[in-house]
Short mmCIF file of C-alpha atoms in Angstrom, two decimals:
data_model
loop_
_atom_site.label_atom_id
_atom_site.label_comp_id
_atom_site.label_asym_id
_atom_site.label_seq_id
_atom_site.Cartn_x
_atom_site.Cartn_y
_atom_site.Cartn_z
CA MET A 1 128.68 80.94 78.15
CA LEU A 2 128.66 77.54 80.47
CA ALA A 3 126.49 77.67 82.60
CA PHE A 4 129.01 76.59 85.87
CA ASN A 5 130.66 79.69 84.56
CA HIS A 6 128.09 82.16 85.21
CA ILE A 7 127.01 80.42 88.38
CA LEU A 8 130.50 80.72 89.44
CA ALA A 9 130.58 85.07 88.36
CA GLY A 10 127.60 85.17 90.34
CA SER A 11 128.38 83.92 93.31
CA ILE A 12 131.83 86.74 92.41
CA VAL A 13 129.18 88.97 92.45
CA GLY A 14 127.45 87.83 95.70
CA ALA A 15 131.23 87.90 97.97
CA ILE A 16 131.91 91.32 97.09
CA SER A 17 128.63 93.21 95.89
CA PRO A 18 125.95 95.09 98.63
CA ALA A 19 123.33 92.66 98.81
CA PRO A 20 120.17 94.94 97.80
CA LEU A 21 122.92 95.67 94.32
CA VAL A 22 123.79 91.45 94.26
CA PRO A 23 120.69 90.47 91.87
CA ALA A 24 121.13 93.45 89.67
CA VAL A 25 124.56 93.27 88.87
CA ALA A 26 124.84 89.42 89.20
CA PHE A 27 122.23 90.02 85.34
CA THR A 28 124.33 92.26 84.24
CA VAL A 29 127.56 91.18 84.56
CA HIS A 30 126.08 87.06 82.62
CA PHE A 31 126.21 90.11 80.03
CA ILE A 32 129.53 91.13 80.13
CA LEU A 33 130.79 87.43 80.30
CA ASP A 34 128.75 86.48 76.95
CA VAL A 35 131.00 88.59 74.85
CA PHE A 36 134.16 87.12 75.76
CA PRO A 37 134.87 83.79 73.01
CA HIS A 38 132.99 80.89 75.25
CA ALA A 39 131.52 77.06 74.33
CA TYR A 40 128.35 76.60 72.42
CA GLY A 41 128.77 77.60 68.67
CA GLU A 42 125.95 76.84 66.92
CA GLU A 43 125.38 73.09 67.05
CA PRO A 44 122.42 71.23 65.75
CA PRO A 45 119.99 70.30 68.30
CA TYR A 46 120.46 66.99 69.66
CA SER A 47 123.84 66.31 68.01
CA ARG A 48 126.30 64.11 69.80
CA PHE A 49 128.57 66.75 71.20
CA LEU A 50 126.02 68.81 72.38
CA LYS A 51 124.54 66.43 74.07
CA ILE A 52 128.01 65.75 75.80
CA GLN A 53 128.83 69.78 76.26
CA ILE A 54 125.96 69.80 78.03
CA GLY A 55 125.84 66.68 80.59
CA VAL A 56 129.59 68.19 81.37
CA ASP A 57 128.14 71.53 81.79
CA ALA A 58 125.46 69.90 84.69
CA PHE A 59 127.62 68.23 86.20
CA MET A 60 130.76 71.30 87.07
CA SER A 61 127.69 73.51 87.92
CA VAL A 62 127.02 70.82 90.30
CA CYS A 63 131.09 71.03 91.78
CA ALA A 64 130.31 74.99 91.30
CA ILE A 65 127.37 75.25 93.75
CA LEU A 66 129.22 72.28 95.89
CA PHE A 67 132.72 74.55 95.48
CA VAL A 68 131.32 78.00 96.94
CA LEU A 69 128.39 76.36 99.30
CA LEU A 70 132.23 74.44 100.94
CA LEU A 71 133.55 78.00 100.67
CA PHE A 72 130.93 80.26 101.99
CA PRO A 73 129.10 78.27 104.55
CA ASP A 74 127.27 81.49 106.35
CA ARG A 75 127.05 83.25 103.48
CA TRP A 76 125.13 80.90 101.14
CA GLN A 77 122.28 82.64 100.53
CA ILE A 78 123.65 86.23 99.19
CA ILE A 79 125.79 84.17 97.53
CA GLY A 80 122.98 81.67 96.12
CA VAL A 81 120.86 84.94 94.67
CA GLY A 82 124.28 85.78 92.77
CA ALA A 83 124.32 82.63 91.17
CA PHE A 84 120.82 82.34 90.49
CA PHE A 85 120.87 85.97 88.53
CA GLY A 86 124.11 84.95 86.96
CA LEU A 87 122.85 82.14 85.40
CA LEU A 88 118.91 83.25 84.70
CA PRO A 89 119.63 85.09 81.22
CA ASP A 90 120.21 81.76 80.19
CA PHE A 91 116.62 80.83 81.25
CA LEU A 92 115.12 83.65 79.24
CA TRP A 93 116.18 81.76 75.65
CA LEU A 94 113.08 78.57 76.34
CA LEU A 95 111.47 82.09 76.94
CA TRP A 96 112.64 82.75 73.28
CA ARG A 97 109.76 83.53 69.83
CA LYS A 98 107.16 82.65 72.69
CA GLY A 99 106.95 85.13 74.57
CA PRO A 100 106.38 89.08 74.46
CA LYS A 101 107.57 91.22 71.73
CA TRP A 102 110.43 92.96 74.11
CA LEU A 103 111.47 89.92 75.60
CA ASP A 104 112.16 89.24 71.44
CA THR A 105 114.33 91.93 71.60
CA PHE A 106 116.17 91.85 74.01
CA LEU A 107 117.02 88.23 73.58
CA ASP A 108 118.00 89.21 69.80
CA TRP A 109 120.88 91.73 71.27
CA ALA A 110 121.65 88.96 73.97
CA HIS A 111 122.54 86.41 70.80
CA TRP A 112 124.16 89.16 68.63
CA ILE A 113 126.95 90.17 71.77
CA GLN A 114 127.34 85.84 71.49
CA TRP A 115 129.75 86.84 68.36
CA GLY A 116 132.70 84.65 70.05
CA GLU A 117 130.42 81.37 70.31
CA ARG A 118 133.00 78.49 68.84
CA ARG A 119 132.88 74.69 68.84
CA TYR A 120 136.74 75.09 70.86
CA GLY A 121 135.34 77.16 73.83
CA TRP A 122 135.09 74.82 75.73
CA ILE A 123 139.14 76.03 76.51
CA PHE A 124 138.41 80.04 77.41
CA ASP A 125 135.51 78.02 79.42
CA ALA A 126 138.04 75.93 81.35
CA PHE A 127 140.15 79.05 81.81
CA TYR A 128 137.35 81.22 82.68
CA GLY A 129 136.56 79.38 85.88
CA MET A 130 140.10 78.13 86.95
CA LEU A 131 140.22 82.43 87.53
CA PHE A 132 136.87 82.39 89.07
CA CYS A 133 137.10 79.02 91.10
CA ILE A 134 140.65 81.17 92.03
CA THR A 135 138.73 84.55 92.69
CA LEU A 136 136.63 82.44 95.31
CA TYR A 137 139.57 80.99 97.19
CA LEU A 138 140.64 83.95 97.67
CA LEU A 139 137.80 85.73 98.47
CA ALA A 140 136.90 82.86 101.42
CA GLY A 141 140.12 83.74 103.40
CA GLN A 142 141.58 80.40 102.09
CA PRO A 143 139.26 78.52 104.91
CA TRP A 144 141.32 75.29 104.42
CA ASP A 145 144.02 76.51 105.98
#
């Protein structure tokens, strides 16, 4: 799944969960989301399509963070914790086949559950992002009214 959706989902967790549970719940939600169809199919490394997708995702991630900060200026810390832990599992991929055996086993499982990765998965990601943004807006109590 694209990073901006993990940031938005983790932010929702930060907005609705008791603070002590936010890291664990956001981390878990990451893997629940990865079970659903989403972007990032098996692209060749450094392909033009993958570079564009990563660039757009990075831009959308910055927009997601700014959106959340705008909606929840007084609770940005705990919501930021949710966003961080919602995205954290994707950074663990940097250690795949380089870290301890238990981490490789865990990441093998994390790769296996992502059966729904598709080249056209950005369509699903756009839909999920829209739902997450609407949810965050409603949780914030329509701050622009």
